[in-house]
Amino acid sequence: SQFQRVNNDEFPRLINYLENATTTNNREHALKIQIQNAYNLPYQQLLATVSSTQNADGGFGLDAGYGSDALSTLYVLHTYEATNQPVAPLLYYILNQVEPDGAMRFTTSSDPSYYLVNKTLESLAPYRGMTVGDPGNPANTFSIDAKIAALLTFLVTRYDPAAQTLLACPHDALPSKVLRPLICAPYRHQPRKS
């Protein structure tokens, strides 16, 4: 490589670990499936295991029997995208977790999470311009653009330009060079590459 840093065995060892590690929950399963898919390794059995844990609300919990949460559902969303599985129920669940002001929380009693807001923004960007309906009631729909706008507004209204950080979040600060592209970047519907 141009950096001459690949003449060791670290990368193959990492891939070997990721291919062969025993995963223990849906997030880990989802990442392993993505790696197996990328390296043309069989992943269907593990994908079936993950799919069998989908909850009635369209989301996924950390594991079978757990209530749905946005982060686990985002992990599985990326896996479903990579393996060409239907994503509408997952998108609906995720969109349903975005509060009217754009906040997202890990639990109903937790503070809003900038991390979860950003992760959701990144995940929704390829679907800009789309609307997603409730699988049980197609008349109930969400505009992905409206949810992206709410998420961005949440971040913008909590940004301190003088300090170049998000307010009340010194451990989770987001410098302006990161926030500015999030706010100004044109979101285009571009399918993820597998």
PDB file of C-alpha atoms in Angstrom:
ATOM      1  CA  SER A   1       0.000   0.000   0.000  1.00  0.00           C
ATOM      2  CA  GLN A   2       1.008   3.627  -0.259  1.00  0.00           C
ATOM      3  CA  PHE A   3       1.467   3.723   3.522  1.00  0.00           C
ATOM      4  CA  GLN A   4       3.436   0.468   3.601  1.00  0.00           C
ATOM      5  CA  ARG A   5       1.527  -0.711   6.652  1.00  0.00           C
ATOM      6  CA  VAL A   6       0.028  -3.932   5.332  1.00  0.00           C
ATOM      7  CA  ASN A   7       3.156  -6.019   5.211  1.00  0.00           C
ATOM      8  CA  ASN A   8       2.194  -7.755   8.452  1.00  0.00           C
ATOM      9  CA  ASP A   9      -0.358 -10.323   9.539  1.00  0.00           C
ATOM     10  CA  GLU A  10      -2.634  -8.013  11.580  1.00  0.00           C
ATOM     11  CA  PHE A  11      -5.368  -7.543   8.970  1.00  0.00           C
ATOM     12  CA  PRO A  12      -5.712 -11.262   8.124  1.00  0.00           C
ATOM     13  CA  ARG A  13      -5.745 -12.042  11.843  1.00  0.00           C
ATOM     14  CA  LEU A  14      -8.500  -9.492  12.407  1.00  0.00           C
ATOM     15  CA  ILE A  15     -10.605 -10.894   9.572  1.00  0.00           C
ATOM     16  CA  ASN A  16     -10.031 -14.432  10.868  1.00  0.00           C
ATOM     17  CA  TYR A  17     -11.202 -13.365  14.317  1.00  0.00           C
ATOM     18  CA  LEU A  18     -14.293 -11.615  12.934  1.00  0.00           C
ATOM     19  CA  GLU A  19     -15.152 -14.600  10.727  1.00  0.00           C
ATOM     20  CA  ASN A  20     -14.752 -17.158  13.497  1.00  0.00           C
ATOM     21  CA  ALA A  21     -15.730 -15.361  16.703  1.00  0.00           C
ATOM     22  CA  THR A  22     -18.830 -16.642  18.441  1.00  0.00           C
ATOM     23  CA  THR A  23     -21.356 -13.823  18.495  1.00  0.00           C
ATOM     24  CA  THR A  24     -23.722 -13.481  21.423  1.00  0.00           C
ATOM     25  CA  ASN A  25     -26.397 -10.909  20.523  1.00  0.00           C
ATOM     26  CA  ASN A  26     -28.159  -9.333  17.550  1.00  0.00           C
ATOM     27  CA  ARG A  27     -25.693  -6.467  17.192  1.00  0.00           C
ATOM     28  CA  GLU A  28     -22.736  -8.839  17.055  1.00  0.00           C
ATOM     29  CA  HIS A  29     -24.642 -11.233  14.778  1.00  0.00           C
ATOM     30  CA  ALA A  30     -25.458  -8.345  12.431  1.00  0.00           C
ATOM     31  CA  LEU A  31     -21.816  -7.293  12.146  1.00  0.00           C
ATOM     32  CA  LYS A  32     -20.678 -10.865  11.589  1.00  0.00           C
ATOM     33  CA  ILE A  33     -23.265 -11.354   8.830  1.00  0.00           C
ATOM     34  CA  GLN A  34     -22.005  -8.218   7.083  1.00  0.00           C
ATOM     35  CA  ILE A  35     -18.443  -9.541   7.189  1.00  0.00           C
ATOM     36  CA  GLN A  36     -19.479 -12.998   6.004  1.00  0.00           C
ATOM     37  CA  ASN A  37     -21.473 -11.433   3.175  1.00  0.00           C
ATOM     38  CA  ALA A  38     -18.561  -9.182   2.166  1.00  0.00           C
ATOM     39  CA  TYR A  39     -16.229 -12.188   1.983  1.00  0.00           C
ATOM     40  CA  ASN A  40     -18.778 -14.430   0.223  1.00  0.00           C
ATOM     41  CA  LEU A  41     -19.022 -16.728   3.232  1.00  0.00           C
ATOM     42  CA  PRO A  42     -22.274 -18.453   4.193  1.00  0.00           C
ATOM     43  CA  TYR A  43     -24.377 -16.255   6.475  1.00  0.00           C
ATOM     44  CA  GLN A  44     -27.940 -17.470   5.855  1.00  0.00           C
ATOM     45  CA  GLN A  45     -28.251 -19.530   9.044  1.00  0.00           C
ATOM     46  CA  LEU A  46     -27.145 -16.647  11.258  1.00  0.00           C
ATOM     47  CA  LEU A  47     -29.396 -14.264   9.318  1.00  0.00           C
ATOM     48  CA  ALA A  48     -32.345 -16.601   9.933  1.00  0.00           C
ATOM     49  CA  THR A  49     -31.499 -16.598  13.643  1.00  0.00           C
ATOM     50  CA  VAL A  50     -31.481 -12.799  13.752  1.00  0.00           C
ATOM     51  CA  SER A  51     -34.647 -12.517  11.651  1.00  0.00           C
ATOM     52  CA  SER A  52     -36.485 -14.852  14.011  1.00  0.00           C
ATOM     53  CA  THR A  53     -36.012 -12.319  16.833  1.00  0.00           C
ATOM     54  CA  GLN A  54     -37.808  -9.455  15.072  1.00  0.00           C
ATOM     55  CA  ASN A  55     -40.516  -8.011  17.293  1.00  0.00           C
ATOM     56  CA  ALA A  56     -44.096  -7.251  16.264  1.00  0.00           C
ATOM     57  CA  ASP A  57     -43.278  -3.506  16.151  1.00  0.00           C
ATOM     58  CA  GLY A  58     -40.783  -4.153  13.301  1.00  0.00           C
ATOM     59  CA  GLY A  59     -37.718  -3.522  15.442  1.00  0.00           C
ATOM     60  CA  PHE A  60     -35.086  -5.715  17.042  1.00  0.00           C
ATOM     61  CA  GLY A  61     -33.884  -5.964  20.601  1.00  0.00           C
ATOM     62  CA  LEU A  62     -30.421  -6.836  21.770  1.00  0.00           C
ATOM     63  CA  ASP A  63     -31.443 -10.493  21.614  1.00  0.00           C
ATOM     64  CA  ALA A  64     -34.469 -12.782  21.425  1.00  0.00           C
ATOM     65  CA  GLY A  65     -37.070 -11.830  24.013  1.00  0.00           C
ATOM     66  CA  TYR A  66     -35.790  -8.271  24.426  1.00  0.00           C
ATOM     67  CA  GLY A  67     -37.911  -5.267  23.540  1.00  0.00           C
ATOM     68  CA  SER A  68     -36.946  -3.408  20.393  1.00  0.00           C
ATOM     69  CA  ASP A  69     -34.390  -0.639  20.603  1.00  0.00           C
ATOM     70  CA  ALA A  70     -33.207   1.804  17.976  1.00  0.00           C
ATOM     71  CA  LEU A  71     -29.509   0.896  18.079  1.00  0.00           C
ATOM     72  CA  SER A  72     -30.012  -2.859  17.654  1.00  0.00           C
ATOM     73  CA  THR A  73     -32.510  -2.156  14.876  1.00  0.00           C
ATOM     74  CA  LEU A  74     -29.977   0.111  13.123  1.00  0.00           C
ATOM     75  CA  TYR A  75     -27.371  -2.670  13.238  1.00  0.00           C
ATOM     76  CA  VAL A  76     -29.842  -5.119  11.702  1.00  0.00           C
ATOM     77  CA  LEU A  77     -30.949  -2.484   9.145  1.00  0.00           C
ATOM     78  CA  HIS A  78     -27.402  -2.312   7.770  1.00  0.00           C
ATOM     79  CA  THR A  79     -27.253  -6.097   7.640  1.00  0.00           C
ATOM     80  CA  TYR A  80     -30.593  -6.319   5.848  1.00  0.00           C
ATOM     81  CA  GLU A  81     -29.409  -3.709   3.344  1.00  0.00           C
ATOM     82  CA  ALA A  82     -26.203  -5.667   2.683  1.00  0.00           C
ATOM     83  CA  THR A  83     -28.088  -8.941   2.212  1.00  0.00           C
ATOM     84  CA  ASN A  84     -31.010  -7.490   0.213  1.00  0.00           C
ATOM     85  CA  GLN A  85     -33.682  -8.164   2.823  1.00  0.00           C
ATOM     86  CA  PRO A  86     -36.836  -6.006   3.114  1.00  0.00           C
ATOM     87  CA  VAL A  87     -36.139  -2.996   5.330  1.00  0.00           C
ATOM     88  CA  ALA A  88     -39.496  -1.154   5.474  1.00  0.00           C
ATOM     89  CA  PRO A  89     -40.581  -2.522   8.895  1.00  0.00           C
ATOM     90  CA  LEU A  90     -37.180  -1.636  10.378  1.00  0.00           C
ATOM     91  CA  LEU A  91     -37.286   1.878   8.919  1.00  0.00           C
ATOM     92  CA  TYR A  92     -40.803   2.354  10.272  1.00  0.00           C
ATOM     93  CA  TYR A  93     -39.687   1.282  13.744  1.00  0.00           C
ATOM     94  CA  ILE A  94     -36.651   3.610  13.656  1.00  0.00           C
ATOM     95  CA  LEU A  95     -38.682   6.573  12.376  1.00  0.00           C
ATOM     96  CA  ASN A  96     -41.214   5.950  15.138  1.00  0.00           C
ATOM     97  CA  GLN A  97     -38.410   6.416  17.698  1.00  0.00           C
ATOM     98  CA  VAL A  98     -37.571   9.946  16.512  1.00  0.00           C
ATOM     99  CA  GLU A  99     -39.337  12.369  18.834  1.00  0.00           C
ATOM    100  CA  PRO A 100     -41.083  15.453  17.366  1.00  0.00           C
ATOM    101  CA  ASP A 101     -38.112  17.664  18.315  1.00  0.00           C
ATOM    102  CA  GLY A 102     -35.658  15.175  16.747  1.00  0.00           C
ATOM    103  CA  ALA A 103     -34.392  13.701  20.011  1.00  0.00           C
ATOM    104  CA  MET A 104     -33.686   9.994  20.304  1.00  0.00           C
ATOM    105  CA  ARG A 105     -33.169   8.064  23.498  1.00  0.00           C
ATOM    106  CA  PHE A 106     -31.811   4.670  24.411  1.00  0.00           C
ATOM    107  CA  THR A 107     -34.669   4.263  26.910  1.00  0.00           C
ATOM    108  CA  THR A 108     -37.768   6.325  27.608  1.00  0.00           C
ATOM    109  CA  SER A 109     -36.200   7.601  30.835  1.00  0.00           C
ATOM    110  CA  SER A 110     -32.722   8.396  29.466  1.00  0.00           C
ATOM    111  CA  ASP A 111     -31.401  11.722  28.238  1.00  0.00           C
ATOM    112  CA  PRO A 112     -31.380  12.277  24.473  1.00  0.00           C
ATOM    113  CA  SER A 113     -28.373  10.665  22.808  1.00  0.00           C
ATOM    114  CA  TYR A 114     -26.337  12.638  20.295  1.00  0.00           C
ATOM    115  CA  TYR A 115     -24.715   9.371  19.259  1.00  0.00           C
ATOM    116  CA  LEU A 116     -28.071   7.772  18.458  1.00  0.00           C
ATOM    117  CA  VAL A 117     -29.244  10.896  16.594  1.00  0.00           C
ATOM    118  CA  ASN A 118     -26.098  10.883  14.437  1.00  0.00           C
ATOM    119  CA  LYS A 119     -26.197   7.130  13.814  1.00  0.00           C
ATOM    120  CA  THR A 120     -29.841   7.447  12.748  1.00  0.00           C
ATOM    121  CA  LEU A 121     -29.044  10.374  10.430  1.00  0.00           C
ATOM    122  CA  GLU A 122     -26.320   8.354   8.720  1.00  0.00           C
ATOM    123  CA  SER A 123     -28.640   5.379   8.359  1.00  0.00           C
ATOM    124  CA  LEU A 124     -31.590   7.349   6.978  1.00  0.00           C
ATOM    125  CA  ALA A 125     -29.610   9.421   4.468  1.00  0.00           C
ATOM    126  CA  PRO A 126     -29.786   6.819   1.664  1.00  0.00           C
ATOM    127  CA  TYR A 127     -33.588   6.800   1.953  1.00  0.00           C
ATOM    128  CA  ARG A 128     -34.141  10.540   1.543  1.00  0.00           C
ATOM    129  CA  GLY A 129     -37.230  11.302  -0.474  1.00  0.00           C
ATOM    130  CA  MET A 130     -39.049   8.163   0.644  1.00  0.00           C
ATOM    131  CA  THR A 131     -42.104   7.638   2.814  1.00  0.00           C
ATOM    132  CA  VAL A 132     -42.503   4.580   5.007  1.00  0.00           C
ATOM    133  CA  GLY A 133     -45.857   3.209   6.089  1.00  0.00           C
ATOM    134  CA  ASP A 134     -46.918   1.221   9.114  1.00  0.00           C
ATOM    135  CA  PRO A 135     -47.054  -2.425   7.995  1.00  0.00           C
ATOM    136  CA  GLY A 136     -50.252  -2.857  10.039  1.00  0.00           C
ATOM    137  CA  ASN A 137     -51.841   0.395   8.894  1.00  0.00           C
ATOM    138  CA  PRO A 138     -50.507   1.696   5.550  1.00  0.00           C
ATOM    139  CA  ALA A 139     -52.426   4.970   6.007  1.00  0.00           C
ATOM    140  CA  ASN A 140     -50.055   5.841   8.875  1.00  0.00           C
ATOM    141  CA  THR A 141     -46.837   7.003   7.192  1.00  0.00           C
ATOM    142  CA  PHE A 142     -43.610   8.832   7.990  1.00  0.00           C
ATOM    143  CA  SER A 143     -41.664  11.056   5.635  1.00  0.00           C
ATOM    144  CA  ILE A 144     -37.989  10.234   5.957  1.00  0.00           C
ATOM    145  CA  ASP A 145     -37.113  13.802   4.914  1.00  0.00           C
ATOM    146  CA  ALA A 146     -39.250  15.200   7.744  1.00  0.00           C
ATOM    147  CA  LYS A 147     -37.512  12.937  10.263  1.00  0.00           C
ATOM    148  CA  ILE A 148     -34.065  13.888   8.901  1.00  0.00           C
ATOM    149  CA  ALA A 149     -35.037  17.560   9.274  1.00  0.00           C
ATOM    150  CA  ALA A 150     -36.151  16.953  12.880  1.00  0.00           C
ATOM    151  CA  LEU A 151     -32.906  15.132  13.712  1.00  0.00           C
ATOM    152  CA  LEU A 152     -30.803  17.921  12.180  1.00  0.00           C
ATOM    153  CA  THR A 153     -32.844  20.592  13.968  1.00  0.00           C
ATOM    154  CA  PHE A 154     -32.243  18.771  17.245  1.00  0.00           C
ATOM    155  CA  LEU A 155     -28.487  18.962  16.674  1.00  0.00           C
ATOM    156  CA  VAL A 156     -28.469  22.541  15.356  1.00  0.00           C
ATOM    157  CA  THR A 157     -30.465  23.875  18.317  1.00  0.00           C
ATOM    158  CA  ARG A 158     -28.001  22.272  20.700  1.00  0.00           C
ATOM    159  CA  TYR A 159     -24.849  23.476  19.008  1.00  0.00           C
ATOM    160  CA  ASP A 160     -22.660  26.135  20.621  1.00  0.00           C
ATOM    161  CA  PRO A 161     -20.734  27.839  17.800  1.00  0.00           C
ATOM    162  CA  ALA A 162     -18.356  29.602  20.212  1.00  0.00           C
ATOM    163  CA  ALA A 163     -17.253  26.349  21.841  1.00  0.00           C
ATOM    164  CA  GLN A 164     -17.803  24.339  18.645  1.00  0.00           C
ATOM    165  CA  THR A 165     -19.504  21.581  20.644  1.00  0.00           C
ATOM    166  CA  LEU A 166     -22.960  20.291  21.325  1.00  0.00           C
ATOM    167  CA  LEU A 167     -24.429  21.715  24.524  1.00  0.00           C
ATOM    168  CA  ALA A 168     -24.195  19.819  27.805  1.00  0.00           C
ATOM    169  CA  CYS A 169     -22.199  17.077  26.234  1.00  0.00           C
ATOM    170  CA  PRO A 170     -18.457  17.496  26.842  1.00  0.00           C
ATOM    171  CA  HIS A 171     -17.799  13.743  26.484  1.00  0.00           C
ATOM    172  CA  ASP A 172     -19.801  13.543  23.275  1.00  0.00           C
ATOM    173  CA  ALA A 173     -18.694  16.800  21.629  1.00  0.00           C
ATOM    174  CA  LEU A 174     -19.103  17.140  17.916  1.00  0.00           C
ATOM    175  CA  PRO A 175     -16.717  19.664  16.309  1.00  0.00           C
ATOM    176  CA  SER A 176     -18.093  22.078  13.749  1.00  0.00           C
ATOM    177  CA  LYS A 177     -16.111  20.409  10.971  1.00  0.00           C
ATOM    178  CA  VAL A 178     -18.321  17.352  11.585  1.00  0.00           C
ATOM    179  CA  LEU A 179     -21.620  19.127  12.266  1.00  0.00           C
ATOM    180  CA  ARG A 180     -21.376  21.538   9.329  1.00  0.00           C
ATOM    181  CA  PRO A 181     -21.270  18.759   6.702  1.00  0.00           C
ATOM    182  CA  LEU A 182     -24.183  17.008   8.428  1.00  0.00           C
ATOM    183  CA  ILE A 183     -26.276  20.148   8.212  1.00  0.00           C
ATOM    184  CA  CYS A 184     -25.202  21.289   4.764  1.00  0.00           C
ATOM    185  CA  ALA A 185     -24.640  17.994   2.962  1.00  0.00           C
ATOM    186  CA  PRO A 186     -27.184  17.199   0.284  1.00  0.00           C
ATOM    187  CA  TYR A 187     -28.772  13.896   1.218  1.00  0.00           C
ATOM    188  CA  ARG A 188     -29.347  11.771  -1.842  1.00  0.00           C
ATOM    189  CA  HIS A 189     -31.036   8.446  -2.085  1.00  0.00           C
ATOM    190  CA  GLN A 190     -28.144   6.162  -2.851  1.00  0.00           C
ATOM    191  CA  PRO A 191     -28.391   2.472  -2.083  1.00  0.00           C
ATOM    192  CA  ARG A 192     -25.632   1.186   0.148  1.00  0.00           C
ATOM    193  CA  LYS A 193     -22.950  -0.816  -1.549  1.00  0.00           C
ATOM    194  CA  SER A 194     -22.655  -4.362  -0.331  1.00  0.00           C
TER     195      SER A 194
END
